[in-house]
Amino acid sequence: MRRALAVLIAWDLLLLAAAPAYADFGLTELDVVATDEQDSIVTIPGSHPFALTTTLGVTTGTTPQGEVPEGETKDLEIELMEGLVGSQTAVEVCSSADFNHRVEGRPSCPDSTAVGISAVKAEFTVLPAGTNEFLHVPVYNLEPSPGSAAKLGFVALNVPIVIDVGVSEEPPFNLEAHLEDIPQAILFYGSRLTIWGNPANEKHDLLRGDCVGEPLELTPQPVSLGKCSVDVPEKPFLTLPRSCQGPLETTFTADSWADPGSFTEPLQAVTEEMVGCDALTFDPTMEAQPTAISGESPSGLNVSLDVKDQGLVSPTGKAKSEIRKVELTLPEGVTVNPSAAEGLAVCSKAQFDAAKLGNQSCPEGAKLGSVSVKSPLLEEQLQGSIFLAAQNDPSTPQPGAENPFDSLLAFYLLIESAPNGIFIKQAGKVEPDPRTGRLVSTVDDVPQLPFSHFELQFREGPRAPLTTPPLCGTYTTKAVLTPWSGGEPVESTSSFKVTSGPNGGPCLAGGVPPFRPGFEAGSINNNAGSYSPFFLRLTRNDGEQDMTRFDSVLPQGVTGKLAGIAKCPEAAIAAARAKRGRAELANPSCPQSSELGRVLVGAGVGPALTYVPGKIYLAGPFGGDPLSIVVVTPAVAGPFDVGTVITREALTLNRVTGEVEVDGAASDPIPHILEGIPLKLRDLRVYVDRPNFTLNPTSCAEKAVKANLFGGFADVFNAADDVPVALSSRYQAANCSRLQFKPRLDLKLTGGTRRRQLPSLRATLRPRPGDANPSGLSVTFPHSAFLEQAHIRTICTRVQYAANQCPARSVYGKARAYSPLLDEPLEGPMYLRSSSHKLPDLVLALHGIVDFDGVIRIDAVKGGRLRSTVDFVPDVPLSKVTIEMQGGEKGLIVNSENLCSRPQRATVEARGYNGKKVTLQPKVANSCGKKGKKGKRGQ
């Protein structure tokens, strides 16, 4: 992270040459060594060496005139040992004008800009074999070239040699030196470049700048011409690595003028490893502060790491260890904000790998925030961005294809300084706790480039990436920081306070969030008896308890046409549950013929939510109920895909009231968290909009859609402490008076027609299509029909009936009901069941895709005539209802006269749900015929 490098070194090399020889061009005699004032090797980590010397030679061949280089070096590239750094601020720079202005072969650079000595083995003529004489010239700290962190330069035989120093764009982001287009003016055999660790040290005065030997004099060692003192503060120019992990390698490679671009195989000079890293101090600090102070609000996050390292800038001190690994654990309650997903893009692994200086390549839409880095070794701060990495795709067989960690959440840091040619890229992993959503972020193998202040600023605003905890209080972030020195990690903590409730309101009291959900529901078109899409919406506010499950009861008469609708098979539901969200979107698992509608789920905190669509399908039995609806929601939000969420709601018909019920107790809970991301569900919209499916009632009485919505209370994962809130939304159909009401009832007595005989009865009700549905009716039989109370023997008790254990002898007939809403009729036995009336009731136990109990009250009117009354009929369309009562030994109707003596008529009073009433007097058909007439004459 720094360009600091200004200093570093370079390594002159220089093989330049004369006529090419015929052997292979190459490098040899490679050596890099750090020494103290006594010329002893230094291996103290974090120390500032007296000198760092790089030795380099080129392969030579023998000619009649002597040894000559095997080629003319064109370019030289050097990757310096990992962890070695130089300071851009320690030494004054020589201007390009002064460097290029030479007096008697020397640059006009001030002595205060001298940073070392270059010893060049070169000559105008061929050197004898074994020659060990060098041309010694001063090395200066020059104005960096654009795109370089530092530049060193010297002049040999009036030929300028410059070394650009920067930071590699690839891990481990070590310093690198480049010499390009080395002049072909003279023949170079090799060089020995010495860079001082503290150039202002007075012990360098004898060989500083103009005090180094004569420009054209060859000597084994440099010769001093005097003492060149400077009045500048002492600052370290070089700092040795702070890691003791094995020998340190410096890599050299070069090409020749004879074969440009064809670089030699990388060659390494091995430097002794550092010793004593356990003595390095390590005490960085971390601070983390959200950008919001209100509870459960969208928030950015500012995280900073600070290192106070006086030893890094002190000529006699030792630098502290750098941070190798950061593990940051945010407090519980700070979680990923689903609102951030809307419109968010990602940076792919390919885009990250391709990122380079001047072309970050990651899309702007994937940007999560900014980075700034300050180093005491650099004159200016580094700037960068934080990008969201693509999530892992389990179907991709190649590890790390989407991001290096194969994780759901990861981020990339791209940090650069164009003027200094520095470009650093770093990947980080984020692990959310699957139960609480607590976030742990890890960045490992941080480059060994010293910084004093490192800050990440995650964006704020309505779609900020994080949420704050819902309750007021103090929350602590913990960082575990591991050093490159190999020592023990240190822990640093930082606290912040949530000082108000959501949206700046008062703090939530009692430790338990409130729960005041919103609810609305109804038909889009409320015309009575018409088909209409049905809409239901549940909402909650920020800071309130999470929705966990709900019951719902639709108004009487709001029904669905199941006829012709397929059911989503269990295998298809299981297949959807196992699929990724995008796969389900591309190829829905449930058949379209089972689709009933759609859902739209809004998740997140603050004013901007992320909405995810889903589909509703009809399915078979679930949770003990005869039907269910399956909500299939591909959990795809922005760039995230966390699978397919299946929520199954048990569906039944109240067998007493005929109301459609969503049975929450037997249903799946509403999801709270997916793969560690709390959903923060705030808005649930249900649209049952299959054409000609949902039917409005034919009653215009005021009703309500009712629901019980359960909140998570203190523990959303524990259903035992869920607290229900009763909800109601007014519902009323319109234009009922436009509906007609003219049902038809047919009655027929079959069997004995004589007095005291007990015929069977068949009654058939036929409402007209499009009319109001009958709400009840009363049938008063003719004077000829009386109740045979002596046959009321075995009666099913209410307890037995509820337990489905009625005695067989309590069956007195059977019934069947047809509806255009169903493919098959409902049918079942007719029981005599105990009641609160004087006489037992007849109960039609209708079974089929749903169950319903039709209750017929029996009594006698004035004159002893038999009357049966149905006080309640569900507000559903019926095409036909048939009732068959037994005769004979189990007959409940006894003739009081010969049925063939005269026509028999019943009186029927029927009322419709639209308030209209009709009175009918249908003729009671019987078995009278020729046999009946004979009977009449015989009486």
Short mmCIF file of C-alpha atoms in Angstrom, two decimals, residues 531-734:
data_model
loop_
_atom_site.label_atom_id
_atom_site.label_comp_id
_atom_site.label_asym_id
_atom_site.label_seq_id
_atom_site.Cartn_x
_atom_site.Cartn_y
_atom_site.Cartn_z
CA TYR A 531 -65.60 -13.59 -10.19
CA SER A 532 -62.92 -11.17 -9.07
CA PRO A 533 -59.22 -11.22 -8.14
CA PHE A 534 -58.76 -11.17 -4.37
CA PHE A 535 -56.08 -9.10 -2.67
CA LEU A 536 -54.57 -9.38 0.82
CA ARG A 537 -51.76 -7.31 2.30
CA LEU A 538 -49.88 -7.53 5.60
CA THR A 539 -47.43 -4.85 6.68
CA ARG A 540 -45.34 -3.97 9.68
CA ASN A 541 -43.17 -1.03 10.65
CA ASP A 542 -39.43 -0.89 11.29
CA GLY A 543 -38.57 -1.92 14.81
CA GLU A 544 -41.61 -4.14 15.25
CA GLN A 545 -41.65 -7.87 15.82
CA ASP A 546 -41.16 -10.08 12.80
CA MET A 547 -44.17 -11.77 11.24
CA THR A 548 -43.96 -15.48 12.00
CA ARG A 549 -47.27 -17.00 10.81
CA PHE A 550 -50.90 -16.12 10.30
CA ASP A 551 -54.43 -17.51 10.30
CA SER A 552 -57.05 -16.09 8.02
CA VAL A 553 -60.81 -16.49 7.61
CA LEU A 554 -62.42 -15.22 4.44
CA PRO A 555 -65.89 -13.69 4.55
CA GLN A 556 -68.77 -16.09 4.05
CA GLY A 557 -69.34 -16.46 0.36
CA VAL A 558 -65.82 -15.66 -0.78
CA THR A 559 -64.93 -18.97 -2.36
CA GLY A 560 -62.75 -20.41 -5.07
CA LYS A 561 -63.63 -22.47 -8.11
CA LEU A 562 -61.58 -25.63 -7.77
CA ALA A 563 -63.19 -27.33 -10.76
CA GLY A 564 -60.70 -27.87 -13.53
CA ILE A 565 -57.68 -26.83 -11.47
CA ALA A 566 -54.77 -29.24 -11.10
CA LYS A 567 -52.83 -29.67 -7.89
CA CYS A 568 -49.09 -29.18 -7.73
CA PRO A 569 -47.63 -32.65 -7.06
CA GLU A 570 -45.61 -33.30 -3.93
CA ALA A 571 -42.63 -34.25 -6.08
CA ALA A 572 -42.78 -30.87 -7.84
CA ILE A 573 -42.91 -29.05 -4.50
CA ALA A 574 -39.85 -30.98 -3.32
CA ALA A 575 -38.07 -30.21 -6.59
CA ALA A 576 -38.77 -26.49 -6.21
CA ARG A 577 -37.47 -26.53 -2.65
CA ALA A 578 -34.14 -27.94 -3.86
CA LYS A 579 -33.63 -25.48 -6.74
CA ARG A 580 -31.78 -22.20 -6.89
CA GLY A 581 -34.04 -19.22 -7.31
CA ARG A 582 -32.97 -18.38 -10.84
CA ALA A 583 -33.47 -21.97 -11.92
CA GLU A 584 -37.01 -21.90 -10.55
CA LEU A 585 -37.72 -18.61 -12.30
CA ALA A 586 -36.53 -20.05 -15.60
CA ASN A 587 -38.45 -23.31 -15.22
CA PRO A 588 -41.25 -23.32 -12.61
CA SER A 589 -41.64 -26.69 -10.90
CA CYS A 590 -45.42 -26.61 -10.37
CA PRO A 591 -47.63 -26.88 -13.47
CA GLN A 592 -49.23 -23.69 -14.68
CA SER A 593 -52.61 -25.44 -14.47
CA SER A 594 -52.27 -25.36 -10.66
CA GLU A 595 -51.39 -21.66 -10.45
CA LEU A 596 -53.80 -19.51 -8.46
CA GLY A 597 -51.99 -16.19 -8.23
CA ARG A 598 -48.88 -14.44 -7.07
CA VAL A 599 -47.21 -12.83 -4.10
CA LEU A 600 -44.96 -9.83 -3.77
CA VAL A 601 -42.70 -9.74 -0.73
CA GLY A 602 -41.08 -6.52 0.44
CA ALA A 603 -38.05 -6.89 2.69
CA GLY A 604 -35.59 -4.51 4.31
CA VAL A 605 -35.49 -1.53 6.64
CA GLY A 606 -36.07 2.15 6.03
CA PRO A 607 -38.13 3.80 3.30
CA ALA A 608 -36.85 1.66 0.41
CA LEU A 609 -37.59 -2.06 0.32
CA THR A 610 -36.49 -4.84 -1.99
CA TYR A 611 -39.44 -6.63 -3.58
CA VAL A 612 -39.33 -10.27 -4.61
CA PRO A 613 -42.18 -11.92 -6.58
CA GLY A 614 -43.49 -15.43 -6.12
CA LYS A 615 -46.34 -17.64 -7.31
CA ILE A 616 -49.25 -19.32 -5.54
CA TYR A 617 -50.29 -22.86 -6.44
CA LEU A 618 -53.05 -25.21 -5.34
CA ALA A 619 -51.78 -28.38 -3.68
CA GLY A 620 -53.13 -31.38 -1.86
CA PRO A 621 -53.56 -32.23 1.82
CA PHE A 622 -51.22 -30.62 4.30
CA GLY A 623 -51.06 -30.48 8.08
CA GLY A 624 -54.23 -32.56 8.41
CA ASP A 625 -56.26 -30.23 6.22
CA PRO A 626 -57.70 -31.38 2.89
CA LEU A 627 -56.07 -28.72 0.72
CA SER A 628 -53.17 -26.34 0.76
CA ILE A 629 -51.74 -23.47 -1.14
CA VAL A 630 -48.04 -23.45 -1.93
CA VAL A 631 -46.26 -20.13 -2.19
CA VAL A 632 -43.12 -20.62 -4.30
CA THR A 633 -40.82 -17.63 -4.03
CA PRO A 634 -37.52 -17.72 -5.90
CA ALA A 635 -35.37 -15.77 -3.43
CA VAL A 636 -33.63 -13.70 -6.09
CA ALA A 637 -33.01 -10.11 -5.06
CA GLY A 638 -30.66 -8.03 -7.12
CA PRO A 639 -27.49 -10.10 -7.49
CA PHE A 640 -28.36 -12.51 -4.69
CA ASP A 641 -29.91 -15.94 -5.09
CA VAL A 642 -30.51 -17.75 -1.81
CA GLY A 643 -32.60 -20.56 -3.23
CA THR A 644 -36.32 -21.10 -3.53
CA VAL A 645 -38.50 -20.47 -0.50
CA ILE A 646 -41.48 -22.77 -0.11
CA THR A 647 -44.21 -21.65 2.26
CA ARG A 648 -47.17 -23.96 2.50
CA GLU A 649 -50.46 -22.82 3.98
CA ALA A 650 -53.05 -25.38 5.06
CA LEU A 651 -56.45 -24.66 3.57
CA THR A 652 -59.82 -25.88 4.71
CA LEU A 653 -63.53 -25.14 4.67
CA ASN A 654 -65.22 -24.62 7.98
CA ARG A 655 -67.66 -27.50 7.94
CA VAL A 656 -70.18 -25.57 10.03
CA THR A 657 -70.02 -22.02 8.64
CA GLY A 658 -68.78 -22.75 5.15
CA GLU A 659 -66.02 -20.12 5.48
CA VAL A 660 -62.68 -20.66 3.75
CA GLU A 661 -59.93 -20.77 6.36
CA VAL A 662 -56.15 -20.57 6.19
CA ASP A 663 -55.04 -22.76 9.06
CA GLY A 664 -51.90 -21.10 10.40
CA ALA A 665 -51.34 -23.70 13.12
CA ALA A 666 -50.90 -26.38 10.47
CA SER A 667 -48.94 -24.19 8.05
CA ASP A 668 -45.30 -23.37 7.48
CA PRO A 669 -43.92 -20.38 9.36
CA ILE A 670 -43.11 -17.22 7.47
CA PRO A 671 -39.35 -17.33 6.82
CA HIS A 672 -37.31 -15.08 9.11
CA ILE A 673 -33.76 -15.57 7.88
CA LEU A 674 -32.18 -17.09 4.77
CA GLU A 675 -28.53 -18.16 4.72
CA GLY A 676 -27.77 -15.74 7.53
CA ILE A 677 -29.60 -12.73 6.06
CA PRO A 678 -32.57 -11.63 8.21
CA LEU A 679 -35.35 -10.86 5.78
CA LYS A 680 -36.86 -7.99 7.76
CA LEU A 681 -40.17 -8.78 6.03
CA ARG A 682 -42.24 -5.62 6.01
CA ASP A 683 -44.75 -5.95 3.20
CA LEU A 684 -46.51 -9.14 2.11
CA ARG A 685 -48.96 -8.82 -0.78
CA VAL A 686 -51.09 -11.73 -1.95
CA TYR A 687 -52.92 -11.57 -5.29
CA VAL A 688 -55.26 -14.51 -6.04
CA ASP A 689 -55.90 -13.49 -9.63
CA ARG A 690 -56.45 -16.66 -11.61
CA PRO A 691 -59.28 -15.85 -14.06
CA ASN A 692 -62.72 -17.07 -12.92
CA PHE A 693 -61.38 -18.47 -9.66
CA THR A 694 -62.34 -16.30 -6.70
CA LEU A 695 -66.08 -15.80 -6.45
CA ASN A 696 -67.77 -12.99 -4.54
CA PRO A 697 -70.68 -13.68 -2.18
CA THR A 698 -74.26 -12.98 -3.17
CA SER A 699 -74.87 -11.30 0.17
CA CYS A 700 -74.28 -7.58 0.46
CA ALA A 701 -74.22 -7.60 4.23
CA GLU A 702 -71.15 -6.01 5.76
CA LYS A 703 -68.54 -8.60 6.54
CA ALA A 704 -64.84 -8.74 7.27
CA VAL A 705 -61.71 -10.55 6.23
CA LYS A 706 -60.25 -11.70 9.51
CA ALA A 707 -56.75 -12.77 10.39
CA ASN A 708 -54.52 -13.52 13.33
CA LEU A 709 -50.96 -12.44 12.60
CA PHE A 710 -48.34 -13.75 14.97
CA GLY A 711 -45.30 -11.73 15.98
CA GLY A 712 -41.97 -13.19 16.99
CA PHE A 713 -41.98 -11.54 20.44
CA ALA A 714 -38.55 -11.91 22.08
CA ASP A 715 -37.43 -14.96 20.06
CA VAL A 716 -38.50 -15.28 16.44
CA PHE A 717 -37.11 -18.82 16.38
CA ASN A 718 -39.38 -20.01 19.19
CA ALA A 719 -43.02 -20.46 18.22
CA ALA A 720 -43.95 -20.94 21.86
CA ASP A 721 -43.66 -17.23 22.60
CA ASP A 722 -45.38 -15.99 19.45
CA VAL A 723 -48.03 -13.39 20.20
CA PRO A 724 -51.09 -13.08 17.92
CA VAL A 725 -52.70 -9.84 16.88
CA ALA A 726 -56.31 -9.98 15.68
CA LEU A 727 -56.73 -8.18 12.37
CA SER A 728 -59.84 -7.31 10.40
CA SER A 729 -60.52 -5.64 7.08
CA ARG A 730 -64.04 -4.56 6.14
CA TYR A 731 -65.58 -6.41 3.22
CA GLN A 732 -68.88 -5.83 1.45
CA ALA A 733 -70.21 -6.95 -1.90
CA ALA A 734 -72.42 -4.67 -3.97
#
